[in-house]
Every structure is written in structure tokens, then in C-alpha cells.
Coordinates of C-alpha atoms in Angstrom, one line a residue:
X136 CA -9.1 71.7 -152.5
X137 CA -8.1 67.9 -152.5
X138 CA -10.6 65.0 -153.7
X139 CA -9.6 61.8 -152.3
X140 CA -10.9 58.2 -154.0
X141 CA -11.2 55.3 -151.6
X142 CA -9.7 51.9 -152.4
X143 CA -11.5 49.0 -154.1
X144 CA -10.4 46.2 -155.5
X145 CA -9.0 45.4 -159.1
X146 CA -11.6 44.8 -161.8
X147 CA -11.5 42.6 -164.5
X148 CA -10.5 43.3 -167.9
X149 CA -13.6 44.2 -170.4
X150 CA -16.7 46.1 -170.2
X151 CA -16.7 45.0 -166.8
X152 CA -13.7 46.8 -165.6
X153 CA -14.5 49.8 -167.9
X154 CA -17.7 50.5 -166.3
X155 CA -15.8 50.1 -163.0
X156 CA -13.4 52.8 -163.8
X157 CA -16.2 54.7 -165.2
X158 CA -18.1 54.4 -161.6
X159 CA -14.4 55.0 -159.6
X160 CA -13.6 51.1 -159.6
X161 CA -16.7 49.8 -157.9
X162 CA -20.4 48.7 -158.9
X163 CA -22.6 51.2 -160.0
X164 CA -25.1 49.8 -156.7
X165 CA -24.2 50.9 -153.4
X166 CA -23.8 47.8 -150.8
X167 CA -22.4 47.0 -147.7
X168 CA -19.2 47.9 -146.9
X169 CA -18.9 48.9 -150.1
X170 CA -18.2 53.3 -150.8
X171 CA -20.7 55.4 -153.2
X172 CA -19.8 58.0 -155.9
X173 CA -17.0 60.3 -156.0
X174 CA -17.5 63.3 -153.8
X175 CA -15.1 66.6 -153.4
X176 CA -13.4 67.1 -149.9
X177 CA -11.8 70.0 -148.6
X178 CA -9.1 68.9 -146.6
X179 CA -6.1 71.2 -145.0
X180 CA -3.4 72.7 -146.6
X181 CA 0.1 70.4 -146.2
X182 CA 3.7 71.8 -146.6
X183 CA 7.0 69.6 -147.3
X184 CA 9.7 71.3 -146.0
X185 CA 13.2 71.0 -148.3
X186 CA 16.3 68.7 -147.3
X187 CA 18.3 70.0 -150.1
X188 CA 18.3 73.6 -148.6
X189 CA 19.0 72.9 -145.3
X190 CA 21.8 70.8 -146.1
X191 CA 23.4 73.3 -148.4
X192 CA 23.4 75.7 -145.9
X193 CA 24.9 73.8 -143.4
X194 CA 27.6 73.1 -146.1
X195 CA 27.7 76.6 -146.8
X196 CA 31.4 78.3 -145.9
X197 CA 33.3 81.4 -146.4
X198 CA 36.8 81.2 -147.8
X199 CA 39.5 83.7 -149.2
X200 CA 43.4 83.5 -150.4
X201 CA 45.8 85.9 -150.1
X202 CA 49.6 85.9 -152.0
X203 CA 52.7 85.7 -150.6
X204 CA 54.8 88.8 -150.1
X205 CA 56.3 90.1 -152.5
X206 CA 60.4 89.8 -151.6
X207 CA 62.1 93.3 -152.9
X208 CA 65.7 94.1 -152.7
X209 CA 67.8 97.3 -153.1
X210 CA 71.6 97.4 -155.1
X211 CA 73.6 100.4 -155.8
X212 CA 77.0 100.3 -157.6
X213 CA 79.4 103.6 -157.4
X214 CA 82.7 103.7 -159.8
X215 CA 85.9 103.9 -157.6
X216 CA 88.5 104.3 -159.9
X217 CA 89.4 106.3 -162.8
X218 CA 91.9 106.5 -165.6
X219 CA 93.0 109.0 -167.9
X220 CA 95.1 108.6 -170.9
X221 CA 96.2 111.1 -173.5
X222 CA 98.1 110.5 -176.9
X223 CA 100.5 112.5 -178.5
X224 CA 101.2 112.0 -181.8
X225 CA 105.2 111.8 -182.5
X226 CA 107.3 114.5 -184.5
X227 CA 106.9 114.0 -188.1
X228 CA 110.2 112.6 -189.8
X229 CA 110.5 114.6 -192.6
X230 CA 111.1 112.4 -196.0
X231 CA 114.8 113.0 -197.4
X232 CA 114.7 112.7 -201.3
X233 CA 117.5 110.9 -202.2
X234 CA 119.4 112.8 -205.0
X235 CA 119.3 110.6 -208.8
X236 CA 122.6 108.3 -209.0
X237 CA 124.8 109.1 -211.6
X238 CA 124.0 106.0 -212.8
X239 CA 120.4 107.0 -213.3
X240 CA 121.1 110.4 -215.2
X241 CA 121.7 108.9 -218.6
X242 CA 118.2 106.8 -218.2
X243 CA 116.1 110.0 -217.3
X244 CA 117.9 112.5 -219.6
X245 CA 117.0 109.2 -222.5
X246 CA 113.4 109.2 -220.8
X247 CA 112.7 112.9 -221.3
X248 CA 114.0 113.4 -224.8
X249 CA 111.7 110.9 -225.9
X250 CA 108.5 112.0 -224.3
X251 CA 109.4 115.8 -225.0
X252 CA 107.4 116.1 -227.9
X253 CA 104.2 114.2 -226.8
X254 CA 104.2 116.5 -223.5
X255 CA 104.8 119.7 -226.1
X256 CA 101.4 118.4 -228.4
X257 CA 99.3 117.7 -225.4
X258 CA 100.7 120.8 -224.1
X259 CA 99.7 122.9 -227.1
X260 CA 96.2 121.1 -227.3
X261 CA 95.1 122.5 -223.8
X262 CA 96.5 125.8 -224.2
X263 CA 94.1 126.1 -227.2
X264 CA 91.3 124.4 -225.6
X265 CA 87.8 126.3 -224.0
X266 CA 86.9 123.5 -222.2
X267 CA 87.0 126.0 -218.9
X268 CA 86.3 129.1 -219.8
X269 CA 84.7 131.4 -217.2
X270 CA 85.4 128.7 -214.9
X271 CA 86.3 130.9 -211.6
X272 CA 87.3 127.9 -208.1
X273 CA 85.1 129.1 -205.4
X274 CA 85.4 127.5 -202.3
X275 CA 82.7 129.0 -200.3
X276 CA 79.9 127.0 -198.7
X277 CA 76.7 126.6 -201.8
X278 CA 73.9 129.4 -200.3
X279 CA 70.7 128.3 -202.6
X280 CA 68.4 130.1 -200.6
X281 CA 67.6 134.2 -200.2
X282 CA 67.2 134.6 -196.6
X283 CA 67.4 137.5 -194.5
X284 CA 69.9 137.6 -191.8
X285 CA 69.2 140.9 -189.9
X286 CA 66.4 143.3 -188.9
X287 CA 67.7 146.6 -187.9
X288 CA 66.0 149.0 -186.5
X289 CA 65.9 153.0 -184.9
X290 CA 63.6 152.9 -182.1
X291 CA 63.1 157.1 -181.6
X292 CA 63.0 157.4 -185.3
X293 CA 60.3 154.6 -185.8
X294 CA 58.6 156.0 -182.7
X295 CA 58.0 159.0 -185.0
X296 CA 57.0 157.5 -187.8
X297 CA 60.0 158.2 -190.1
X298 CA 60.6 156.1 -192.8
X299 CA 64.5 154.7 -194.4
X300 CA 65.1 156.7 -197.5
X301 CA 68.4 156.0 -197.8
X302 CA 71.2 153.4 -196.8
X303 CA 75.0 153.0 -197.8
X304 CA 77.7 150.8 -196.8
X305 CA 81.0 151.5 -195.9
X306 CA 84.4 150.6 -197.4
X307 CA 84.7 147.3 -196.0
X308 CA 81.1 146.1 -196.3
X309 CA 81.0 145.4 -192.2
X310 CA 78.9 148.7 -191.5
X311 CA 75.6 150.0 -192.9
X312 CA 74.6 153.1 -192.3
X313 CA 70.6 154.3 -193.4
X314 CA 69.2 158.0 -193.0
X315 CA 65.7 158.7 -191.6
X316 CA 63.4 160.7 -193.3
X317 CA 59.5 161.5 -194.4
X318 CA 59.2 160.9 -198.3
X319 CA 56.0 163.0 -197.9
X320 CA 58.0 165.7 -196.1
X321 CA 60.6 167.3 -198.2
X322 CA 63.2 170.0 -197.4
X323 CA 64.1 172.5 -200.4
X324 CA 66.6 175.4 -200.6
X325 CA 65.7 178.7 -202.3
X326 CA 67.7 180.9 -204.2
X327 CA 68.2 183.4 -201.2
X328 CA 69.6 180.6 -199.1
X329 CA 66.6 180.1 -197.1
X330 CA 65.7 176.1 -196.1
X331 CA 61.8 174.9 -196.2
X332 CA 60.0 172.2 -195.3
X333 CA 56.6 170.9 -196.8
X334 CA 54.7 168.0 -195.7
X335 CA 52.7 166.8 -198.7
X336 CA 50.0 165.2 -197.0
X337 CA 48.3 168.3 -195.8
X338 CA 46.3 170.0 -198.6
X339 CA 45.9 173.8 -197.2
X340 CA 49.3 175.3 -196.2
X341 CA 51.8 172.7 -196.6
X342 CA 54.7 174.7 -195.2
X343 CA 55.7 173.2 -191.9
X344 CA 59.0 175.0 -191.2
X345 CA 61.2 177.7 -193.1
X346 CA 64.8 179.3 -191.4
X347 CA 64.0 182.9 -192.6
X348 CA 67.0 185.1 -193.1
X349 CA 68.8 185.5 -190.4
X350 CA 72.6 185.9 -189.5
X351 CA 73.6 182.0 -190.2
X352 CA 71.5 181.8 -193.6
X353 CA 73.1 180.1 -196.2
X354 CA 74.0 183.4 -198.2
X355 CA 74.1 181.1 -201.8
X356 CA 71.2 179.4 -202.9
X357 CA 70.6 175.6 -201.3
X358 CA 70.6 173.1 -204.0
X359 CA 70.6 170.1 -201.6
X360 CA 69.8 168.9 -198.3
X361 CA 72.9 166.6 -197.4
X362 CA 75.4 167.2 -194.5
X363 CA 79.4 166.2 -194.4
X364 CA 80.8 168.6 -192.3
X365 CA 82.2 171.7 -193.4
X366 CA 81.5 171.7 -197.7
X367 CA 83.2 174.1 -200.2
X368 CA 81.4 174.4 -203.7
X369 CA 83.7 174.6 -206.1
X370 CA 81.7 173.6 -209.2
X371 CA 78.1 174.7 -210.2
X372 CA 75.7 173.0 -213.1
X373 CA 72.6 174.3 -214.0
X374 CA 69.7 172.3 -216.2
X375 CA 68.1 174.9 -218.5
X376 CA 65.7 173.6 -221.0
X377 CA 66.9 175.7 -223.5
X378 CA 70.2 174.1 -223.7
X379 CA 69.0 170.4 -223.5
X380 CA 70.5 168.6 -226.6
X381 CA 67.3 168.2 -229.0
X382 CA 67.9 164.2 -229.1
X383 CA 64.3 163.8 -228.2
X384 CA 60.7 165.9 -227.9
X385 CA 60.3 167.4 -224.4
X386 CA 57.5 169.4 -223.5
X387 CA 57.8 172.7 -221.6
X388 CA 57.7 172.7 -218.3
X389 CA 54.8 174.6 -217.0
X390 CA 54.3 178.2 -215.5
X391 CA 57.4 179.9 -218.2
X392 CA 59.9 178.0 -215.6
X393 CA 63.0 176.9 -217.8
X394 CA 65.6 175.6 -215.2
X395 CA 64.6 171.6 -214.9
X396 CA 64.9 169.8 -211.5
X397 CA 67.3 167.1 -210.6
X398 CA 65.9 164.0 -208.9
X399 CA 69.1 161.5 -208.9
X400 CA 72.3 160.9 -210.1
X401 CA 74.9 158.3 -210.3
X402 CA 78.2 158.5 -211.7
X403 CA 80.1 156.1 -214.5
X404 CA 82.5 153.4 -213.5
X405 CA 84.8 154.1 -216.0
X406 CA 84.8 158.1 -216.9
X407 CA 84.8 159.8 -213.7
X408 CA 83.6 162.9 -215.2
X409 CA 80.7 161.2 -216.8
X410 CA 77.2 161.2 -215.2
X411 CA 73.8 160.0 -215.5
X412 CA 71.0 162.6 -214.3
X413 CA 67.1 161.8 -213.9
X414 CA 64.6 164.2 -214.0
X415 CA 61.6 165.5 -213.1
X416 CA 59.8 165.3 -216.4
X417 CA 61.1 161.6 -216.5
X418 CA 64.2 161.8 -219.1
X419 CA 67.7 161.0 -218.2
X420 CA 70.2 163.0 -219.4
X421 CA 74.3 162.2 -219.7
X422 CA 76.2 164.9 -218.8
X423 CA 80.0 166.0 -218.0
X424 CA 81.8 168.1 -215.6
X425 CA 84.3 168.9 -218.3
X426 CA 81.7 170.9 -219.8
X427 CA 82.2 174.8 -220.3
X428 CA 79.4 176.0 -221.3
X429 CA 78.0 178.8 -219.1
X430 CA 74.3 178.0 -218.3
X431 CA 71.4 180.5 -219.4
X432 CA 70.2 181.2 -215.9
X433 CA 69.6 184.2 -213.8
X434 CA 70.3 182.0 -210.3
X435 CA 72.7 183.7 -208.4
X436 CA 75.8 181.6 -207.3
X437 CA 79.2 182.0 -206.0
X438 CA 80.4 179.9 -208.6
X439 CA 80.3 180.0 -212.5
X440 CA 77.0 178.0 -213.4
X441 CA 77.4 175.4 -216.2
X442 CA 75.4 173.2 -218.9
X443 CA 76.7 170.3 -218.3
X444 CA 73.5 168.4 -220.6
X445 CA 75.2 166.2 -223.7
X446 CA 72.6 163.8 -224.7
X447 CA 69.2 163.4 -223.7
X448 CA 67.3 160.2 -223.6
X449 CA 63.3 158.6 -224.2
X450 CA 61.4 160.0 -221.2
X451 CA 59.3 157.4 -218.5
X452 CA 56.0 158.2 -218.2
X453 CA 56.9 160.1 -214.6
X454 CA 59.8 161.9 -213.0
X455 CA 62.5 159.5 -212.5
X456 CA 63.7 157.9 -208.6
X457 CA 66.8 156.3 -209.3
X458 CA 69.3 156.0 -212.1
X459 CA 72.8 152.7 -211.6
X460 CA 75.4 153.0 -213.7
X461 CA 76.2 149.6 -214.8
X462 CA 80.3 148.5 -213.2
X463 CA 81.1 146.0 -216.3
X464 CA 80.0 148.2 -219.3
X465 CA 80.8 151.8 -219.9
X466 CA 77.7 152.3 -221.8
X467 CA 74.5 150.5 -219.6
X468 CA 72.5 152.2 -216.7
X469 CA 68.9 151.6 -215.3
X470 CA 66.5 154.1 -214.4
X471 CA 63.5 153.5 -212.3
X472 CA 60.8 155.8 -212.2
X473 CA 57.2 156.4 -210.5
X474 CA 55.3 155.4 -214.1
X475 CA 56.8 151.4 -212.4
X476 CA 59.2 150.6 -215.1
X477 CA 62.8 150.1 -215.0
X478 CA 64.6 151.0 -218.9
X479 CA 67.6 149.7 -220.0
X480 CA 69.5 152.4 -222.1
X481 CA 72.8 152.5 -223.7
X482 CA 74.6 156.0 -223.9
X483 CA 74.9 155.8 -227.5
X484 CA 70.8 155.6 -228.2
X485 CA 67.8 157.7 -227.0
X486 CA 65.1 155.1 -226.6
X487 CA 65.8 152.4 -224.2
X488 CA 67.3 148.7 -225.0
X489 CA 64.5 147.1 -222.9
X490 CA 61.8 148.0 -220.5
X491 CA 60.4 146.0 -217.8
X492 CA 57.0 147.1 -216.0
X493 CA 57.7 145.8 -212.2
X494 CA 54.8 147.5 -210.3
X495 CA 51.6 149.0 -210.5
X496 CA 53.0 151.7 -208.2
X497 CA 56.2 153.6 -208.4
X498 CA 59.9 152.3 -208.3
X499 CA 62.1 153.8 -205.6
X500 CA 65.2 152.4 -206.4
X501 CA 67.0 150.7 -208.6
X502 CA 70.9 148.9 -208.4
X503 CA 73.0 147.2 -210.7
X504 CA 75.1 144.0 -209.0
X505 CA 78.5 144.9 -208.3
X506 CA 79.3 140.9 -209.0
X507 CA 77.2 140.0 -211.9
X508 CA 76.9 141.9 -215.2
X509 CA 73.6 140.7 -216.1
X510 CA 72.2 141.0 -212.3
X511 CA 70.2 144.2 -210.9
X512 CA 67.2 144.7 -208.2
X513 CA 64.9 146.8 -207.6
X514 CA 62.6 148.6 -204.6
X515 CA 58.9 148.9 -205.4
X516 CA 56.3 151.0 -203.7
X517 CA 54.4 147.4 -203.2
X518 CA 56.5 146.4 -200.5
X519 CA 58.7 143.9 -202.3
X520 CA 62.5 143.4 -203.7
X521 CA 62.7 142.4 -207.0
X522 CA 66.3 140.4 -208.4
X523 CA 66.7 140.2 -212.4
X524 CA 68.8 138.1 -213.8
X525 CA 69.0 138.7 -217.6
X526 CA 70.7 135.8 -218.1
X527 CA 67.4 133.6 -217.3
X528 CA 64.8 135.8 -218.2
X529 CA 64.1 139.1 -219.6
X530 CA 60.3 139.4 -218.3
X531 CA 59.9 138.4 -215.1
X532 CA 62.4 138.8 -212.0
X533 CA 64.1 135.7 -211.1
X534 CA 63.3 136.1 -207.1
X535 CA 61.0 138.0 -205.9
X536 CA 61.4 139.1 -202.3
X537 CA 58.5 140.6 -199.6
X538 CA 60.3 143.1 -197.2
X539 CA 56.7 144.6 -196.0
X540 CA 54.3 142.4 -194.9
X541 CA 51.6 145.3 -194.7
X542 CA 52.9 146.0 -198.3
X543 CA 54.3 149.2 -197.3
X544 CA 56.8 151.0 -199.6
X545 CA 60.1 150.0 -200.1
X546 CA 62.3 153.2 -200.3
X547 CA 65.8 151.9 -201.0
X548 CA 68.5 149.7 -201.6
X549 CA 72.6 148.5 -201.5
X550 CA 74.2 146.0 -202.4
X551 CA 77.7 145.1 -200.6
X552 CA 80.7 145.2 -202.9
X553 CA 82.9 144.0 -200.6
X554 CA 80.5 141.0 -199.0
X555 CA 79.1 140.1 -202.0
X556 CA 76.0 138.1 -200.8
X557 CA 74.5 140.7 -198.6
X558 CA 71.8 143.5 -199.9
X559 CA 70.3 145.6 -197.8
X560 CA 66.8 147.5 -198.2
X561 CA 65.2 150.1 -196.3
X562 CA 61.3 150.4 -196.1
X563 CA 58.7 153.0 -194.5
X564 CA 58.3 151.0 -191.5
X565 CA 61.8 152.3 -190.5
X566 CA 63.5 149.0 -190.9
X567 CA 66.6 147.7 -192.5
X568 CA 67.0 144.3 -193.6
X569 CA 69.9 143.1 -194.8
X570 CA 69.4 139.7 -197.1
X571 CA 72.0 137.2 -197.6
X572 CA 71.8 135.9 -201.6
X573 CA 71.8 132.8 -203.0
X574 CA 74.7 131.5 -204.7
X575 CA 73.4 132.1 -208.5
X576 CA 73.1 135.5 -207.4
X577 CA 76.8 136.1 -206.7
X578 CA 78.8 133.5 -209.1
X579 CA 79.6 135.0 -212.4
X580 CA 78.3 132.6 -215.4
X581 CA 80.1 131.5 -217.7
X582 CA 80.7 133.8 -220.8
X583 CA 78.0 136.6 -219.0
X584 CA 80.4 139.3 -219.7
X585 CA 80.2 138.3 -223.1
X586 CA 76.0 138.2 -223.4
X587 CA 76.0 141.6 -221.9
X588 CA 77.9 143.2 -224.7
X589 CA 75.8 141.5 -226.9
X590 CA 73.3 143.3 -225.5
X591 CA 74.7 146.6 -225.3
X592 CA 75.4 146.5 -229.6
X593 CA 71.5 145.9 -229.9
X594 CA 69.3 148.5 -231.5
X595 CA 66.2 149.5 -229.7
X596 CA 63.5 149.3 -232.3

């Protein structure tokens, strides 16, 4: 709705032309000619249409740009020609030494004379000097690590579970060779020449196999279950407890038995008829196949039986696995036993120099260095490979190495006398490894020859 106001004149200023603007600019009295009162109107509605639109979209326009093409261009360069060239270096011209003039021989027979004595005194000085004792020139590359070189394995033997009990290497240290066995199943000989095999794991009836007496029975009694070919016993030894040398107390062996069992051996370095033997009731004994003495026992042989028991040592606390002879002193040798202690003895005392508890389980083995006096490993039932060097340490092994993962048994172990930084180890998984040793484990120290006889003179308290 729209009010429109029709058109008067213009007022005067005052209350004259306030009332008219109050009335809509006229007199409050209608008259002719003259409009009343505002009214309201209702008039239609009106639209403006916009200019400014319809011109912009008149102006309105679409435009676009595009680049110019791109120029490319393809090259290719190939070598055509080649030279080769080559060098040779000439013949070497040897040097000729001019012989001394005869005018020079008076100078350098004067020169000599008067430095002779000087050279003589410095001469004399290093002669005396210790400067380089037990210095040994090794030119082979630094190994500072232990790290195993080889994994060796028998397929059909680990098929069937077999374990490495033993391993040996041969006269140039380029072959190893291990035997496969079950340490739970052991073969025995009896006195009527009849061979037996046992497997330990079963409870009731143990006896897996036996020969019986047939035509190709060994007709002496079987003392051990090794095979070279064709053997011919010549000499026979016989432990009887009666004739042990009373060096230390042994109890009797159960049941009224008196022979004593064997369970390893190893032979001196420098008396080839002197020999270490461990036992089954855990004492080493020294013995001698120079001895005469007939052995007390009733077992029937082909061969005179002999004593050959001279001195008898401090027992473990369990039969013994291993006995090493040490090469560098006439009087050393470790023995490792299932109580897990390697001892230290000297042949010319009963109780052990020094023991060492390495394991919680039993020791298999046990091997003196063939390089280093004061060096010796062991094989525990832990699955490790323990290296001593008495040099550092006396407690604890200087490396300690894990064959078995699964911390299965290690059975036994060689060093290589020829190549000095291998060892090999044998384990119940039926694998040989063969470790390559650091350099401190294959260099002789200086003045370690020395320590070691120190410790052979010591006294066990």
C-alpha cells in the first residue's frame, strides 16, 4: 500500500508553517480548490526493471588460452673408434757395485778400527738385553673374533637321532673325522667275549642287543668297543682295588666287585709309557706300561694281566669323562668329570692345583691348547664351549661359546695342532662345528711358559 500527499504551496516560517506541516501543508479548513486530510490509497504494484543486468549480459563473453606446443627433439651419439694401449715395463738393469779403489782401502780399514770397539759395546749391550723376550714375528692376518666357519653334518645319522661323541683330526689338520653314537646307549664286552647293548633310557629291560656265542665270538674278553682293522693285543692292564697305591681314601666299590672301570685315558707328551686314567669312582690314577706287576684278577685273557696303578689322586665328586695331558709340562693334566668341575693336578701331589666349577651339569670333555701353555676348553652338558686362559683369569672362562641353541649337550672336542686357529666340537644334535679362534687364543705371551711352571711348583693347600 502507497499513500500519496497532494501538492500545496510553501508555508511560511513559524507557527504558521508548523501547523501547516502538522495539517500536510494546508489550512486546517477545507475550501475551494483546496485538498482535505491525508487519506491512505491503495494503488498498483510498480516494477523497475535493471539496466545494469542487461547490459552485463550483453557484455558477457566466453574466452580460453591454450600454450604453444611444446618443441621436442631426439640425439643419440655412438663411439666409433677405439684404442688400446698396453705397457711393459723394461728389463731391470741390475746395479754393478763398483769394487773400493785401492785408494780407498787405507780410509775404510782406518774407519773400522776406530769404530770397532763402540760396535763391540753396543754389541754386548743388546746381547744382554730382554727387551724382546718371547717376542715370536707373526705375519698372519689379526683374527679378534671367535667365529665359526663350518657346520658339518651326517644326514642318515641325524635322521636317527645319533649324537657326535667323538671327533679327531688327522695329521695335517685338513680332515676331521667324528663318530656317531647314543651316550644313552652303550655297548660293553663281557668276559666270555660276548658284545651287549643297553639303552639307558628304558627302565625295565634295558638290554637291546647281545651277539650270544656263536662261531665268530670274540673268544677273549671285550674290553672296548673301537674298530682299526685287524688288532693284536699284546699287552693287558687290569685295575684292581686292592692294588691302588693308598695315596688317598677310596671307598669300596659296591656289590664285593674289586676290578675298577676305566672311563678315559690320555697319554703324556713327554714319557710315552706314562698315562693318565679316569675312573668310575671319579679319581685319576697315573700309571705305566713298564709296570710288572701281575694284577690280582681272576679275568681270563690271552695275555698276562698287569697293575699298571702308581699314584692315585683326590677324587671328583662323580666318575670322570675326560682326562688332557698338558704338551708344555711333563707334570699338568685336567680332568673333567659329571660332578661339573674341571681339576688341575700335578703328578707329584694328590689333591688338585685348582678347581673350576664350569656347569651345573656334567663336563664331557676337556682339551689342553696344543699352542698355548696356559690355554684349555671345555664341553659342557649345557650346550656351550668354554676357553680358559689362565693367564687372564683363574675363575671365569675368557670366551664363552654357545654351540646348542636348544642347550643340548655338548659331547666333545679337538683342537687342530697343525691349523692352530681351528677347534672343532661335536654336540647331540649330530653336528660338528668347527670354530676359527681369535688371535689371543693362538699367540703365545710373553714369558707364559714361565707362569706355567710357576704354577706347576705350587702346593695345593
Amino acid at each position: 500500500m502507497a499513500t500519496r500527499a497532494q501538492p500545496g504551496p510553501l508555508s511560511p516560517a513559524g507557527s504558521a508553517g508548523v501547523a501547516a506541516l502538522a495539517t500536510g501543508g494546508v489550512a486546517s479548513c477545507p475550501g475551494p480548490g483546496r485538498p482535505g486530510l491525508l487519506q491512505d490509497e491503495t494503488l498498483g504494484v510498480a516494477s523497475v526493471p535493471s539496466q545494469w543486468r542487461a547490459v552485463q549480459g550483453i557484455r558477457g563473453e566466453t574466452k580460453s588460452c591454450q600454450t604453444s606446443s611444446i618443441a621436442t627433439a631426439s640425439a643419440s651419439a655412438q663411439a666409433r673408434n677405439h684404442v688400446d694401449a698396453q705397457v711393459q715395463t723394461e728389463a731391470p738393469v741390475p746395479v754393478s757395485v763398483q769394487p773400493p779403489s785401492r785408494d780407498d782401502i787405507p780410509r775404510l780399514a782406518a774407519f773400522l778400527r776406530r769404530v770397532e770397539a763402540m760396535v763391540i759395546r753396543e754389541l754386548n749391550k743388546n746381547w744382554q738385553s730382554h727387551a724382546f723376550d718371547g717376542f715370536e714375528v707373526n705375519w698372519t692376518e689379526q683374527q679378534q673374533m671367535v667365529s665359526c666357519l663350518y657346520t658339518l653334518g651326517y644326514p642318515p645319522a641325524q635322521a636317527q637321532g645319533l649324537h657326535v661323541t667323538g671327533i679327531s683330526w688327522n695329521s695335517t689338520g685338513s680332515v676331521v673325522a667324528c663318530a656317531y653314537g647314543r651316550p644313552t646307549v652303550p655297548a660293553g664286552g663281557l668276559y666270555s667275549g660276548e658284545v651287549l647293548v643297553w639303552d639307558l633310557s628304558r627302565l625295565e629291560d634295558p638290554l637291546l642287543w647281545r651277539t650270544g656265542l656263536m662261531d665268530d665270538t670274540h673268544t677273549d674278553p671285550v674290553s672296548q668297543g673301537v674298530g682299526a682293522g685287524q688288532l693284536q693285543l699284546t699287552e693287558g692292564f687290569a685295575l684292581v682295588m686292592q692294588q691302588l697305591p693308598r695315596s688317598t681314601k677310596l671307598k669300596k666299590h659296591p656289590r664285593g666287585e674289586t676290578e675298577v672301570g676305566a672311563t678315559a685315558v690320555a697319554f703324556s707328551s713327554f714319557d710315552p709309557r706314562l698315562f693318565i686314567l679316569g675312573t668310575e669312582g671319579g679319581f685319576p690314577l697315573k700309571c705305566s706300561l713298564a709296570a710288572r706287576e701281575a694284577a690280582l684278577t681272576r679275568m681270563p685273557s690271552s695275555v698276562p694281566l698287569r697293575a699298571p696303578a702308581e699314584f692315585t689322586f683326590s677324587p671328583h665328586g662323580g666318575p670322570i669323562y675326560s682326562v688332557s695331558c698338558s704338551p708344555f709340562h711333563r707334570n699338568l693334566f685336567l680332568s673333567a668329570g659329571t660332578d661339573g668341575h674341571v681339576h688341575l693336578y700335578s703328578m707329584l701331589q694328590a689333591p688338585p692345583l685348582t678347581s673350576l666349577q664350569l656347569s651345573l651339569k656334567y663336563l664331557f670333555a676337556v682339551r689342553w691348547s696344543p699352542v698355548r701353555p696356559l690355554v684349555f676348553a671345555a664341553a659342557s652338558g649345557e650346550g656351550d664351549v668354554q676357553l680358559f686362559d689362565l693367564q687372564k683369569s683363574s675363575q671365569k672362562p675368557t670366551v664363552l661359546i654357545k654351540q646348542t641353541q636348544d642347550e643340548s649337550p655338548v659331547y666333545c672336542l679337538e683342537f687342530n695342532s697343525q691349523q692352530t686357529q681351528l677347534l672343532a666340537a661335536g654336540d647331540a644334535q649330530g653336528t660338528v662345528k668347527v670354530w676359527q679362534l681369535s688371535t689371543e687364543f693362538t699367540e703365545q705371551g710373553p714369558r707364559e711358559a714361565e707362569d706355567l711352571d710357576r704354577l706347576a711348583a705350587e702346593v695345593a693347600t
